[in-house]
Coordinates of C-alpha atoms in Angstrom, one line a residue:
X260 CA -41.3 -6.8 141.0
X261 CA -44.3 -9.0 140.8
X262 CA -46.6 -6.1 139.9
X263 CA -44.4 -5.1 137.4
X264 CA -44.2 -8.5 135.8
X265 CA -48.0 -9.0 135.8
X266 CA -48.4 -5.6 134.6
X267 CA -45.7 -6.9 131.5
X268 CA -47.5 -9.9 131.1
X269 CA -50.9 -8.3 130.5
X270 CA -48.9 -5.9 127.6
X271 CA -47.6 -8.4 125.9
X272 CA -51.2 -10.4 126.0
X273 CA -53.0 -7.0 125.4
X274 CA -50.5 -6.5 122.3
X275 CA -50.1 -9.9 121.3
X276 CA -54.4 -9.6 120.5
X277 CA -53.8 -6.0 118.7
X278 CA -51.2 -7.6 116.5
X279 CA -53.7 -10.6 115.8
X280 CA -56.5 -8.4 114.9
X281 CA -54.3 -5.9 112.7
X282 CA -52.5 -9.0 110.7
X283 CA -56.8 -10.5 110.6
X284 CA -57.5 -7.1 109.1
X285 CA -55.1 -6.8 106.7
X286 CA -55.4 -10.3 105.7
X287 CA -58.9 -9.7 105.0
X288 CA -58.6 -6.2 103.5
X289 CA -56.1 -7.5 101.3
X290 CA -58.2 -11.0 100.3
X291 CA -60.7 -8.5 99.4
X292 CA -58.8 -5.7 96.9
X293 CA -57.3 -9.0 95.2
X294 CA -60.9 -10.4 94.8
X295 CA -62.0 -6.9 93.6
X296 CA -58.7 -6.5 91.3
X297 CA -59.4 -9.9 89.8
X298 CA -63.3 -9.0 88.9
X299 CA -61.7 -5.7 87.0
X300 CA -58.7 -7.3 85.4
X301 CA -61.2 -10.4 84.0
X302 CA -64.1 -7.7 82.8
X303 CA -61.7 -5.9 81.3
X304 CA -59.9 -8.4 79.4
X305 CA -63.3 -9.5 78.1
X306 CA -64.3 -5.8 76.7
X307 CA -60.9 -5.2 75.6
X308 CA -61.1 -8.2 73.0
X309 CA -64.2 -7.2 72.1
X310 CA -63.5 -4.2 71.3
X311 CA -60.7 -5.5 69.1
X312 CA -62.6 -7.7 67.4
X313 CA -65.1 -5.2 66.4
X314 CA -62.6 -2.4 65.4
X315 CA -60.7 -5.3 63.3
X316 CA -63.4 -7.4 62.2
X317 CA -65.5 -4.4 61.2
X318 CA -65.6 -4.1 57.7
X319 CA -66.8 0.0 57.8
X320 CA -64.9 2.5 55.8
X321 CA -63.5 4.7 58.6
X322 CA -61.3 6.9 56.8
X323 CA -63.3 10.2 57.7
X324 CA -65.0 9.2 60.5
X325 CA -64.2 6.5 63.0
X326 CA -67.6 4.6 63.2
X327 CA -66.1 1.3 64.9
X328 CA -65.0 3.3 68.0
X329 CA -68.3 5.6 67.6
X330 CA -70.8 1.8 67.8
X331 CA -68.2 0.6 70.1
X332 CA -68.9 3.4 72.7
X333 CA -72.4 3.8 72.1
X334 CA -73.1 0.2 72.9
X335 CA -70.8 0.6 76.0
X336 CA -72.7 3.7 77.4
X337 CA -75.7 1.9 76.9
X338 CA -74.7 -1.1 78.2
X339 CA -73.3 1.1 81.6
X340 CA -76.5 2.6 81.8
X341 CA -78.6 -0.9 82.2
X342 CA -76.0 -2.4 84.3
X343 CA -76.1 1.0 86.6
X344 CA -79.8 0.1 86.9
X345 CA -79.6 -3.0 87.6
X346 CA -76.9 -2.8 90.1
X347 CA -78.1 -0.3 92.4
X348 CA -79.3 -2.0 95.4
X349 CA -75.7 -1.8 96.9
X350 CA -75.6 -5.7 98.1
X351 CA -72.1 -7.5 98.1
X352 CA -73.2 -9.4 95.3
X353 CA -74.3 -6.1 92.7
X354 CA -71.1 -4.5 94.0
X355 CA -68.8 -7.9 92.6
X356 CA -70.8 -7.5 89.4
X357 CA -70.4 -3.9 89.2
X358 CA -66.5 -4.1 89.5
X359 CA -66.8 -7.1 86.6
X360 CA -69.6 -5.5 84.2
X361 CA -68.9 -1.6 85.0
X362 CA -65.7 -0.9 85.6
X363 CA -63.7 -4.1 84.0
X364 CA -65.9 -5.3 81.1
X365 CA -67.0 -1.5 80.2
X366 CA -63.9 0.3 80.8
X367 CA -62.3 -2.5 78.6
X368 CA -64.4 -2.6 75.8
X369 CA -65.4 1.7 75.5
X370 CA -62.0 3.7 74.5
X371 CA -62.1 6.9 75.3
X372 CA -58.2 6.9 74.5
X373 CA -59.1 5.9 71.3
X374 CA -61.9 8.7 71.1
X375 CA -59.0 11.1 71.8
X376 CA -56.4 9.4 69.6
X377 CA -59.2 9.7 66.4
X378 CA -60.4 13.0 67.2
X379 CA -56.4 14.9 67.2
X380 CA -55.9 13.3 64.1
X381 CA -59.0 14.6 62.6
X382 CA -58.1 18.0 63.9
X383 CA -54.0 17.7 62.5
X384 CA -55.9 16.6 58.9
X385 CA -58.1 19.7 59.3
X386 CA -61.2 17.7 58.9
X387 CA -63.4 20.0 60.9
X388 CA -66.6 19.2 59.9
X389 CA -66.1 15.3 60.9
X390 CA -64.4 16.6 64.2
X391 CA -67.4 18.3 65.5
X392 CA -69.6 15.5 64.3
X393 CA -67.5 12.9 65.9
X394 CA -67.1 14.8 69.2
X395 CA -70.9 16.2 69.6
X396 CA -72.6 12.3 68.4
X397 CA -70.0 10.5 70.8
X398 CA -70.7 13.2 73.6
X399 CA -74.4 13.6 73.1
X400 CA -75.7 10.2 72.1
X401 CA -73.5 7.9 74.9
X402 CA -74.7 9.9 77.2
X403 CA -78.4 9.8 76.0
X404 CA -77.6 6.1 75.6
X405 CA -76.6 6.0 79.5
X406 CA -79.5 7.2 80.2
X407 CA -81.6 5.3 78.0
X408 CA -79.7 1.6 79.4
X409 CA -80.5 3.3 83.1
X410 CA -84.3 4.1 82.4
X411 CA -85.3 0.9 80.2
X412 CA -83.2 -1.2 83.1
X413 CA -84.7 0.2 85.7

């Protein structure tokens, strides 16, 4: 009987440890996605308003071609490419301003949704000749603006 209770007793110290550990863990996995969801949520407000303000404060015809949305993503591709530049040494500190510039402030402020949005309606107003020029600049000069950001950053 004695065995048995010591054997109990180091279970329920044993376990008692675990349980510790696993609520420390969680507490501090979940400490950390809030910090990280925070970072997004705050970047991405930012972008988002600016990229209201310049669709609505823009004072650009955009009747055949959406140029607002065009600049908008253009200066987002570059602005991905020099932050990817800058942020590549991995440390805790590039990875909190990744989450902020990258995927918050960028994913706020470019609009590939609105890309989309713009382009159908070109295609249901059969304005072919402003689709393909929409969809090859926005494809083929962000990227070359990625790249640019990456290599002047760098």
């Amino acid at each position: 009987m004695c065995v048995q209770i010591k054997i109990l007793t180091h279970f329920l110290i044993f376990s008692s440890k675990v349980l510790k550990d696993i609520c420390l863990y969680k507490t501090e996995k979940y400490i950390y996605l809030m910090k990280n969801m925070i970072l997004v949520f705050v970047g991405g407000g930012i972008g988002s308003v600016m990229r209201y303000l310049i669709n609505n404060l823009s004072t650009i015809s955009h009747h055949t071609f959406p140029l607002p949305t065009f600049l908008v993503n253009l200066c987002g591709s570059l602005l991905i490419g020099i932050f990817m530049a800058v942020f590549m040494d991995g440390t805790p500190t590039s990875e909190n301003w990744k989450l902020l510039l990258i995927s918050g402030f960028c994913g706020g402020f470019t609009t590939f949704s609105a890309f989309s949005k713009e382009s159908f309606e070109m295609i249901q107003n059969q304005q072919w000749g402003s689709f393909s020029l929409y969809v090859f600049l926005s494809l083929a000069v962000c990227m070359g603006a990625t790249a640019l950001g990456f290599h002047l950053a760098k």
